[in-house]
């Protein structure tokens, strides 16, 4: 189904009137109908069925149902995705599995501009493992040249959270495999934005968020992917009972479940998983390639509109649509205050330290008119200097 021409369809979501929402890559908006679905899960399931809900409301299979909905969005073979925990925790799990596949080597190679949690988790697991394990975080443009036979694991985020630059998953994975490295892809800014082809690119492992382009709600469960060639042999480092071959046998000893099942850990968060399952309706039968084309047209449109209206801003995102994700960023030395001033006028984007104004572009509910309005308001704020007020400089806990 190629439905991209019918977009934007703002009424797929409960978006507040008058808001231009350019932050769906940080927290996707509330899909229409999800509030009612959640309310049923609370009242008719938890409230009325009580513990029987695990069977009668199908809670126990909910993680697998959600995984089956996510798999086609990321080009994963059936039965290779597990849903649960946060992206950070899933990274820990797949890193441990990846490190064990290359026990003679000691280096986790990554990008110094990677999202900090990825680097923190990798540092932490190296400290925990000891034995000379270390992270080598190279400047973004030097990572690919640094792939050599010392690298045990290459850990990269496909789309840079600041600049939106997208890596060539196939070429990088091939290069890493030629050097004998195992590859982990973070799909935080990819899943739900454009077609990802994990299997076709030969990826070993992947992780990603449920609350960004997948619209699963604040703190939605994350996902992980294990290639079929590894799934039957990886040893889960977090060997919890939900990953056991028979959780309700209550065996004293651990036996890993089949394939990716073993990467599950504890009791799934049913309410937030219900929201994610419901949100994924919006991707059923959707042509992700058409969505990507539309998103890139919108990114081009936004870049042109902002550059025409705000000549002082510096584009941080590649102009070449073949190498970018689904957000556009500009640099401004007072980016924090500028973004707060924009938000105060109903144009919601993100600030990312030190100087990035970031705008997520989601064709499901964003169209040219929204982007023109955002560029116009941004221009007015910069021309008038209205961003330079104390209330816009005061930093909130979440930026
Ligand atoms: C958003 C994001 C995360 C978030 O991790 P959580 O554990 O969900 O907080 C991780 N990695 C990248 C690249 C991200 O953009």
Short mmCIF file of C-alpha atoms and ligand atoms in Angstrom, two decimals:
data_model
loop_
_atom_site.label_atom_id
_atom_site.label_comp_id
_atom_site.label_asym_id
_atom_site.label_seq_id
_atom_site.Cartn_x
_atom_site.Cartn_y
_atom_site.Cartn_z
CA UNK A 1 0.00 0.00 0.00
CA UNK A 2 1.50 3.32 -1.02
CA UNK A 3 -0.41 5.78 1.08
CA UNK A 4 2.19 8.52 1.45
CA UNK A 5 0.26 10.84 -0.86
CA UNK A 6 -2.61 10.94 1.64
CA UNK A 7 -0.29 12.37 4.30
CA UNK A 8 -0.12 14.22 6.59
CA UNK A 9 -2.94 12.66 8.56
CA UNK A 10 -2.86 14.62 11.77
CA UNK A 11 -6.06 12.96 12.96
CA UNK A 12 -4.23 9.66 13.38
CA UNK A 13 -3.02 11.28 16.61
CA UNK A 14 -4.45 13.24 19.52
CA UNK A 15 -2.22 16.27 18.91
CA UNK A 16 -3.01 19.52 20.73
CA UNK A 17 -4.56 22.20 18.57
CA UNK A 18 -2.09 24.78 17.27
CA UNK A 19 1.04 22.80 18.05
CA UNK A 20 3.64 22.06 15.37
CA UNK A 21 5.23 18.90 16.74
CA UNK A 22 8.78 18.42 15.50
CA UNK A 23 9.87 16.15 18.32
CA UNK A 24 8.42 12.78 17.38
CA UNK A 25 11.99 11.46 17.28
CA UNK A 26 12.29 12.15 21.00
CA UNK A 27 8.78 11.22 22.11
CA UNK A 28 6.23 10.21 19.49
CA UNK A 29 2.74 11.72 19.99
CA UNK A 30 -0.29 9.85 21.34
CA UNK A 31 -1.98 7.82 18.58
CA UNK A 32 -5.75 8.27 18.43
CA UNK A 33 -7.41 5.32 20.16
CA UNK A 34 -4.46 4.40 22.35
CA UNK A 35 -5.88 6.18 25.40
CA UNK A 36 -9.06 4.07 25.12
CA UNK A 37 -7.04 0.88 24.61
CA UNK A 38 -5.00 1.66 27.73
CA UNK A 39 -8.08 2.45 29.71
CA UNK A 40 -9.50 -1.00 28.81
CA UNK A 41 -6.21 -2.64 29.78
CA UNK A 42 -6.43 -0.99 33.18
CA UNK A 43 -10.13 -1.47 33.92
CA UNK A 44 -11.36 -4.52 31.99
CA UNK A 45 -8.10 -6.45 32.14
CA UNK A 46 -6.08 -5.57 35.25
CA UNK A 47 -9.13 -4.46 37.25
CA UNK A 48 -11.57 -7.23 36.33
CA UNK A 49 -9.39 -10.16 35.38
CA UNK A 50 -6.69 -9.66 37.99
CA UNK A 51 -3.95 -12.27 37.75
CA UNK A 52 -6.05 -14.28 35.27
CA UNK A 53 -5.17 -11.57 32.72
CA UNK A 54 -1.81 -13.24 32.10
CA UNK A 55 -3.70 -16.00 30.28
CA UNK A 56 -7.16 -14.60 29.59
CA UNK A 57 -6.05 -11.21 28.26
CA UNK A 58 -3.00 -12.70 26.55
CA UNK A 59 -0.49 -10.65 28.55
CA UNK A 60 2.09 -13.42 28.56
CA UNK A 61 2.34 -13.38 24.75
CA UNK A 62 2.20 -9.59 24.44
CA UNK A 63 6.01 -9.14 24.12
CA UNK A 64 6.02 -11.63 21.22
CA UNK A 65 3.07 -9.94 19.51
CA UNK A 66 4.83 -6.59 19.72
CA UNK A 67 8.09 -8.12 18.48
CA UNK A 68 6.25 -9.58 15.47
CA UNK A 69 4.98 -6.09 14.62
CA UNK A 70 8.41 -4.49 14.92
CA UNK A 71 10.35 -7.15 12.97
CA UNK A 72 9.14 -6.15 9.48
CA UNK A 73 9.88 -2.47 10.21
CA UNK A 74 13.55 -3.26 10.74
CA UNK A 75 14.00 -5.98 8.12
CA UNK A 76 14.34 -8.71 10.73
CA UNK A 77 13.51 -12.36 10.07
CA UNK A 78 10.50 -13.71 12.00
CA UNK A 79 11.42 -14.77 15.53
CA UNK A 80 14.59 -12.68 15.83
CA UNK A 81 13.29 -9.74 17.89
CA UNK A 82 12.66 -9.51 21.63
CA UNK A 83 10.76 -6.60 23.19
CA UNK A 84 11.27 -5.33 26.72
CA UNK A 85 13.57 -3.35 29.00
CA UNK A 86 15.14 -0.07 27.88
CA UNK A 87 17.46 0.51 24.95
CA UNK A 88 20.34 0.94 27.39
CA UNK A 89 19.68 -2.42 29.07
CA UNK A 90 19.23 -4.14 25.72
CA UNK A 91 22.57 -2.73 24.62
CA UNK A 92 24.18 -4.29 27.68
CA UNK A 93 22.62 -7.64 26.79
CA UNK A 94 23.69 -7.67 23.14
CA UNK A 95 27.15 -6.27 23.92
CA UNK A 96 27.82 -9.09 26.35
CA UNK A 97 26.65 -11.59 23.71
CA UNK A 98 28.76 -9.94 21.00
CA UNK A 99 31.90 -9.81 23.15
CA UNK A 100 31.59 -13.52 23.85
CA UNK A 101 31.59 -14.22 20.09
CA UNK A 102 35.08 -12.69 19.75
CA UNK A 103 36.86 -13.78 22.93
CA UNK A 104 40.40 -13.34 21.56
CA UNK A 105 39.94 -9.61 20.93
CA UNK A 106 39.55 -6.72 23.37
CA UNK A 107 38.24 -3.63 21.57
CA UNK A 108 34.71 -2.23 21.26
CA UNK A 109 34.97 0.35 18.48
CA UNK A 110 32.44 3.18 18.44
CA UNK A 111 31.81 6.79 17.51
CA UNK A 112 32.78 9.50 20.02
CA UNK A 113 29.62 11.32 18.92
CA UNK A 114 27.43 8.32 19.71
CA UNK A 115 24.51 8.86 22.06
CA UNK A 116 26.12 8.96 25.51
CA UNK A 117 24.24 6.03 27.03
CA UNK A 118 25.75 3.74 24.37
CA UNK A 119 29.28 4.80 25.32
CA UNK A 120 28.52 4.67 29.05
CA UNK A 121 27.12 1.14 28.82
CA UNK A 122 30.11 -0.01 26.77
CA UNK A 123 32.53 1.54 29.27
CA UNK A 124 30.66 -0.07 32.13
CA UNK A 125 30.69 -3.54 30.62
CA UNK A 126 34.44 -3.22 29.92
CA UNK A 127 35.11 -2.26 33.54
CA UNK A 128 32.96 -5.18 34.66
CA UNK A 129 34.71 -7.67 32.37
CA UNK A 130 38.24 -6.37 33.04
CA UNK A 131 40.92 -8.44 31.23
CA UNK A 132 41.94 -5.50 29.05
CA UNK A 133 38.54 -4.88 27.42
CA UNK A 134 38.25 -1.25 26.30
CA UNK A 135 36.16 1.14 24.24
CA UNK A 136 37.80 3.03 21.40
CA UNK A 137 35.55 5.96 20.53
CA UNK A 138 36.79 7.69 17.37
CA UNK A 139 35.60 10.94 15.79
CA UNK A 140 32.58 10.11 13.61
CA UNK A 141 34.34 10.43 10.29
CA UNK A 142 37.28 8.25 11.39
CA UNK A 143 35.35 5.24 12.68
CA UNK A 144 35.12 3.29 9.45
CA UNK A 145 38.85 3.64 8.74
CA UNK A 146 39.60 2.37 12.25
CA UNK A 147 37.99 -1.04 11.64
CA UNK A 148 40.79 -3.59 11.84
CA UNK A 149 41.53 -7.03 13.25
CA UNK A 150 41.83 -5.75 16.81
CA UNK A 151 38.11 -4.91 16.87
CA UNK A 152 35.89 -7.44 18.63
CA UNK A 153 32.67 -5.45 18.36
CA UNK A 154 31.71 -2.49 16.21
CA UNK A 155 28.92 -0.60 17.97
CA UNK A 156 27.29 2.17 15.96
CA UNK A 157 24.10 4.17 15.82
CA UNK A 158 22.79 4.24 12.28
CA UNK A 159 21.46 7.83 12.44
CA UNK A 160 23.46 10.36 14.47
CA UNK A 161 21.20 11.85 17.15
CA UNK A 162 22.63 15.31 16.68
CA UNK A 163 23.33 15.73 12.98
CA UNK A 164 20.99 13.16 11.46
CA UNK A 165 23.81 11.71 9.35
CA UNK A 166 22.96 8.15 8.34
CA UNK A 167 25.57 5.43 7.95
CA UNK A 168 25.56 2.90 5.14
CA UNK A 169 24.57 -0.16 7.15
CA UNK A 170 25.42 -2.65 4.43
CA UNK A 171 28.87 -1.28 3.55
CA UNK A 172 29.94 -0.78 7.16
CA UNK A 173 28.70 -4.22 8.22
CA UNK A 174 30.56 -5.84 5.32
CA UNK A 175 33.76 -4.01 6.19
CA UNK A 176 33.51 -5.04 9.84
CA UNK A 177 32.81 -8.67 8.95
CA UNK A 178 35.80 -8.73 6.60
CA UNK A 179 37.94 -7.76 9.62
CA UNK A 180 36.27 -10.41 11.77
CA UNK A 181 34.32 -7.96 13.96
CA UNK A 182 30.76 -8.44 15.20
CA UNK A 183 28.39 -5.52 14.53
CA UNK A 184 25.71 -3.97 16.75
CA UNK A 185 23.42 -1.31 15.26
CA UNK A 186 21.47 1.14 17.41
CA UNK A 187 18.26 1.94 15.52
CA UNK A 188 16.95 4.60 17.94
CA UNK A 189 16.51 7.14 15.13
CA UNK A 190 15.81 4.61 12.36
CA UNK A 191 12.99 2.29 13.42
CA UNK A 192 9.69 3.61 12.08
CA UNK A 193 11.37 6.39 10.08
CA UNK A 194 12.55 4.45 7.01
CA UNK A 195 12.99 0.83 5.95
CA UNK A 196 15.85 -0.78 7.87
CA UNK A 197 17.29 -3.97 6.41
CA UNK A 198 19.02 -5.80 9.22
CA UNK A 199 18.89 -9.26 7.66
CA UNK A 200 19.80 -8.12 4.16
CA UNK A 201 22.77 -6.15 5.52
CA UNK A 202 23.98 -9.10 7.59
CA UNK A 203 23.79 -7.27 10.94
CA UNK A 204 24.66 -9.40 13.97
CA UNK A 205 22.71 -7.52 16.65
CA UNK A 206 20.53 -4.42 16.91
CA UNK A 207 18.65 -2.43 19.52
CA UNK A 208 16.19 0.44 19.41
CA UNK A 209 13.54 2.51 21.20
CA UNK A 210 9.78 2.10 21.33
CA UNK A 211 8.97 5.70 22.23
CA UNK A 212 10.53 7.64 19.35
CA UNK A 213 9.25 7.09 15.78
CA UNK A 214 7.25 4.05 16.94
CA UNK A 215 5.09 6.31 19.17
CA UNK A 216 4.86 3.81 22.04
CA UNK A 217 4.65 6.46 24.78
CA UNK A 218 7.04 7.79 27.44
CA UNK A 219 9.41 5.05 28.56
CA UNK A 220 7.91 2.48 26.15
CA UNK A 221 9.72 -0.86 26.06
CA UNK A 222 12.66 -1.15 23.69
CA UNK A 223 13.59 -3.96 21.30
CA UNK A 224 16.61 -6.03 20.42
CA UNK A 225 17.54 -8.18 17.43
CA UNK A 226 19.78 -11.25 17.29
CA UNK A 227 20.70 -12.68 13.89
CA UNK A 228 19.46 -16.28 13.49
CA UNK A 229 23.04 -17.56 13.12
CA UNK A 230 23.76 -16.43 16.70
CA UNK A 231 20.38 -16.92 18.35
CA UNK A 232 20.77 -20.56 19.33
CA UNK A 233 24.22 -20.12 20.85
CA UNK A 234 24.33 -16.72 22.60
CA UNK A 235 24.52 -17.00 26.35
CA UNK A 236 22.33 -14.39 28.01
CA UNK A 237 24.24 -12.39 30.59
CA UNK A 238 20.97 -11.35 32.23
CA UNK A 239 19.66 -14.89 32.56
CA UNK A 240 16.24 -14.09 33.97
CA UNK A 241 13.31 -16.42 34.31
CA UNK A 242 11.37 -14.98 31.37
CA UNK A 243 14.24 -16.08 29.13
CA UNK A 244 14.23 -19.58 30.62
CA UNK A 245 13.11 -22.49 28.44
CA UNK A 246 10.24 -23.18 30.87
CA UNK A 247 9.66 -20.23 33.23
CA UNK A 248 6.75 -21.89 35.01
CA UNK A 249 8.58 -25.14 35.66
CA UNK A 250 10.40 -23.17 38.38
CA UNK A 251 13.53 -25.24 37.83
CA UNK A 252 16.36 -24.37 40.16
CA UNK A 253 18.81 -24.34 37.23
CA UNK A 254 18.82 -22.00 34.21
CA UNK A 255 18.20 -23.35 30.73
CA UNK A 256 18.03 -20.73 27.95
CA UNK A 257 14.85 -20.48 25.92
CA UNK A 258 14.67 -21.04 22.16
CA UNK A 259 16.48 -18.49 20.03
CA UNK A 260 15.86 -14.85 20.83
CA UNK A 261 13.42 -15.84 23.60
CA UNK A 262 16.45 -16.24 25.84
CA UNK A 263 17.12 -12.51 25.71
CA UNK A 264 13.98 -11.77 27.73
CA UNK A 265 14.69 -11.10 31.39
CA UNK A 266 11.83 -10.31 33.80
CA UNK A 267 8.09 -9.71 33.93
CA UNK A 268 7.03 -7.50 31.00
CA UNK A 269 5.47 -4.06 31.72
CA UNK A 270 2.01 -4.86 30.38
CA UNK A 271 0.52 -1.38 30.45
CA UNK A 272 3.30 0.29 28.49
CA UNK A 273 3.58 -2.68 26.18
CA UNK A 274 -0.15 -2.45 25.48
CA UNK A 275 0.33 1.18 24.46
CA UNK A 276 3.21 0.23 22.17
CA UNK A 277 1.25 -2.63 20.60
CA UNK A 278 -1.65 -0.32 19.91
CA UNK A 279 0.58 2.44 18.51
CA UNK A 280 2.13 0.00 16.04
CA UNK A 281 -1.28 -0.22 14.28
CA UNK A 282 -0.22 2.93 12.47
CA UNK A 283 2.53 0.99 10.68
CA UNK A 284 0.37 -1.92 9.57
CA UNK A 285 0.55 -2.20 5.80
CA UNK A 286 2.41 1.09 5.56
CA UNK A 287 4.97 1.47 2.81
CA UNK A 288 8.07 2.60 4.68
CA UNK A 289 9.96 3.40 1.47
CA UNK A 290 7.20 5.82 0.47
CA UNK A 291 7.28 7.27 3.98
CA UNK A 292 11.02 7.80 3.67
CA UNK A 293 10.70 9.58 0.30
CA UNK A 294 8.05 11.85 1.74
CA UNK A 295 10.20 12.54 4.84
CA UNK A 296 13.19 13.45 2.68
CA UNK A 297 11.06 15.80 0.57
CA UNK A 298 9.93 17.45 3.81
CA UNK A 299 13.51 17.66 5.12
CA UNK A 300 14.57 19.39 1.87
CA UNK A 301 11.60 21.71 2.16
CA UNK A 302 12.44 22.60 5.77
CA UNK A 303 16.13 23.21 5.06
CA UNK A 304 15.22 25.57 2.20
CA UNK A 305 12.59 27.39 4.29
CA UNK A 306 14.87 27.88 7.30
CA UNK A 307 17.88 28.93 5.22
CA UNK A 308 15.73 31.49 3.39
CA UNK A 309 14.20 32.91 6.59
CA UNK A 310 17.11 32.49 9.07
CA UNK A 311 20.40 33.09 7.22
CA UNK A 312 22.38 33.14 10.50
CA UNK A 313 21.74 29.47 11.29
CA UNK A 314 24.27 26.81 10.28
CA UNK A 315 22.92 23.54 8.90
CA UNK A 316 24.32 20.54 10.82
CA UNK A 317 22.53 17.87 8.75
CA UNK A 318 23.83 16.49 5.44
CA UNK A 319 22.27 18.10 2.36
CA UNK A 320 22.49 14.77 0.59
CA UNK A 321 19.22 12.98 1.32
CA UNK A 322 20.83 9.61 0.75
CA UNK A 323 22.91 9.99 3.91
CA UNK A 324 20.47 11.39 6.41
CA UNK A 325 17.76 10.10 8.72
CA UNK A 326 14.47 11.80 9.47
CA UNK A 327 15.52 14.90 11.37
CA UNK A 328 17.11 18.21 10.50
CA UNK A 329 19.44 20.14 12.81
CA UNK A 330 20.86 23.63 12.85
CA UNK A 331 23.57 25.08 15.06
CA UNK A 332 23.12 28.25 17.09
CA UNK A 333 25.40 29.23 20.01
CA UNK A 334 22.32 30.07 22.12
CA UNK A 335 20.39 27.05 20.90
CA UNK A 336 18.86 26.24 24.27
CA UNK A 337 17.19 29.63 24.69
CA UNK A 338 16.14 29.75 21.04
CA UNK A 339 14.42 26.37 21.37
CA UNK A 340 12.64 27.43 24.57
CA UNK A 341 11.35 30.54 22.79
CA UNK A 342 10.12 28.38 19.90
CA UNK A 343 8.38 25.95 22.24
CA UNK A 344 6.67 28.88 23.96
CA UNK A 345 5.07 29.63 20.58
CA UNK A 346 3.89 26.06 20.03
CA UNK A 347 6.67 24.90 17.73
CA UNK A 348 8.17 21.97 19.60
CA UNK A 349 11.62 20.66 18.76
CA UNK A 350 14.65 19.63 20.78
CA UNK A 351 17.85 21.21 21.95
CA UNK A 352 20.90 18.94 22.10
CA UNK A 353 24.06 20.23 23.77
CA UNK A 354 26.16 22.06 22.95
CA UNK A 355 24.43 24.03 20.18
CA UNK A 356 21.99 21.88 18.21
CA UNK A 357 18.40 22.82 17.37
CA UNK A 358 16.89 19.52 16.29
CA UNK A 359 13.65 19.04 14.36
CA UNK A 360 12.18 15.55 13.89
CA UNK A 361 10.21 15.25 10.68
CA UNK A 362 7.47 12.67 10.63
CA UNK A 363 5.30 12.64 7.50
CA UNK A 364 2.46 10.88 9.33
CA UNK A 365 1.42 14.20 10.85
CA UNK A 366 3.78 16.88 9.50
CA UNK A 367 3.29 18.69 6.21
CA UNK A 368 4.81 21.64 4.36
CA UNK A 369 2.50 24.16 6.04
CA UNK A 370 3.74 23.09 9.49
CA UNK A 371 7.34 23.45 8.39
CA UNK A 372 6.71 26.89 6.86
CA UNK A 373 5.14 28.02 10.12
CA UNK A 374 8.09 26.65 12.12
CA UNK A 375 10.58 28.47 9.87
CA UNK A 376 8.60 31.71 10.12
CA UNK A 377 8.36 31.61 13.93
CA UNK A 378 12.06 30.75 14.17
CA UNK A 379 12.86 33.71 11.90
CA UNK A 380 10.78 36.09 14.04
CA UNK A 381 12.47 34.88 17.23
CA UNK A 382 15.95 35.33 15.79
CA UNK A 383 15.20 38.70 14.14
CA UNK A 384 13.65 40.18 17.27
CA UNK A 385 16.09 38.57 19.73
CA UNK A 386 13.04 37.55 21.79
CA UNK A 387 14.84 34.34 22.79
CA UNK A 388 17.17 36.40 24.99
CA UNK A 389 14.90 36.53 28.04
CA UNK A 390 15.73 35.06 31.44
CA UNK A 391 12.89 32.55 31.32
CA UNK A 392 14.28 31.02 28.13
CA UNK A 393 17.77 30.61 29.60
CA UNK A 394 16.63 28.77 32.73
CA UNK A 395 17.55 25.12 32.18
CA UNK A 396 14.92 22.51 33.01
CA UNK A 397 15.94 19.05 34.20
CA UNK A 398 15.05 17.50 30.84
CA UNK A 399 16.29 19.43 27.83
C1 LIG B 1 17.22 7.81 22.52
C2 LIG B 1 18.44 6.96 22.44
C3 LIG B 1 18.71 6.00 23.41
C4 LIG B 1 17.84 5.94 24.65
O1 LIG B 1 18.13 4.89 25.50
P1 LIG B 1 17.10 4.57 26.69
O2 LIG B 1 17.71 3.44 27.39
O3 LIG B 1 15.79 4.30 26.07
O4 LIG B 1 17.00 5.79 27.55
C5 LIG B 1 19.79 5.15 23.21
N1 LIG B 1 20.58 5.27 22.12
C6 LIG B 1 20.36 6.23 21.18
C7 LIG B 1 21.24 6.31 20.00
C8 LIG B 1 19.29 7.10 21.33
O5 LIG B 1 19.07 8.06 20.43
#
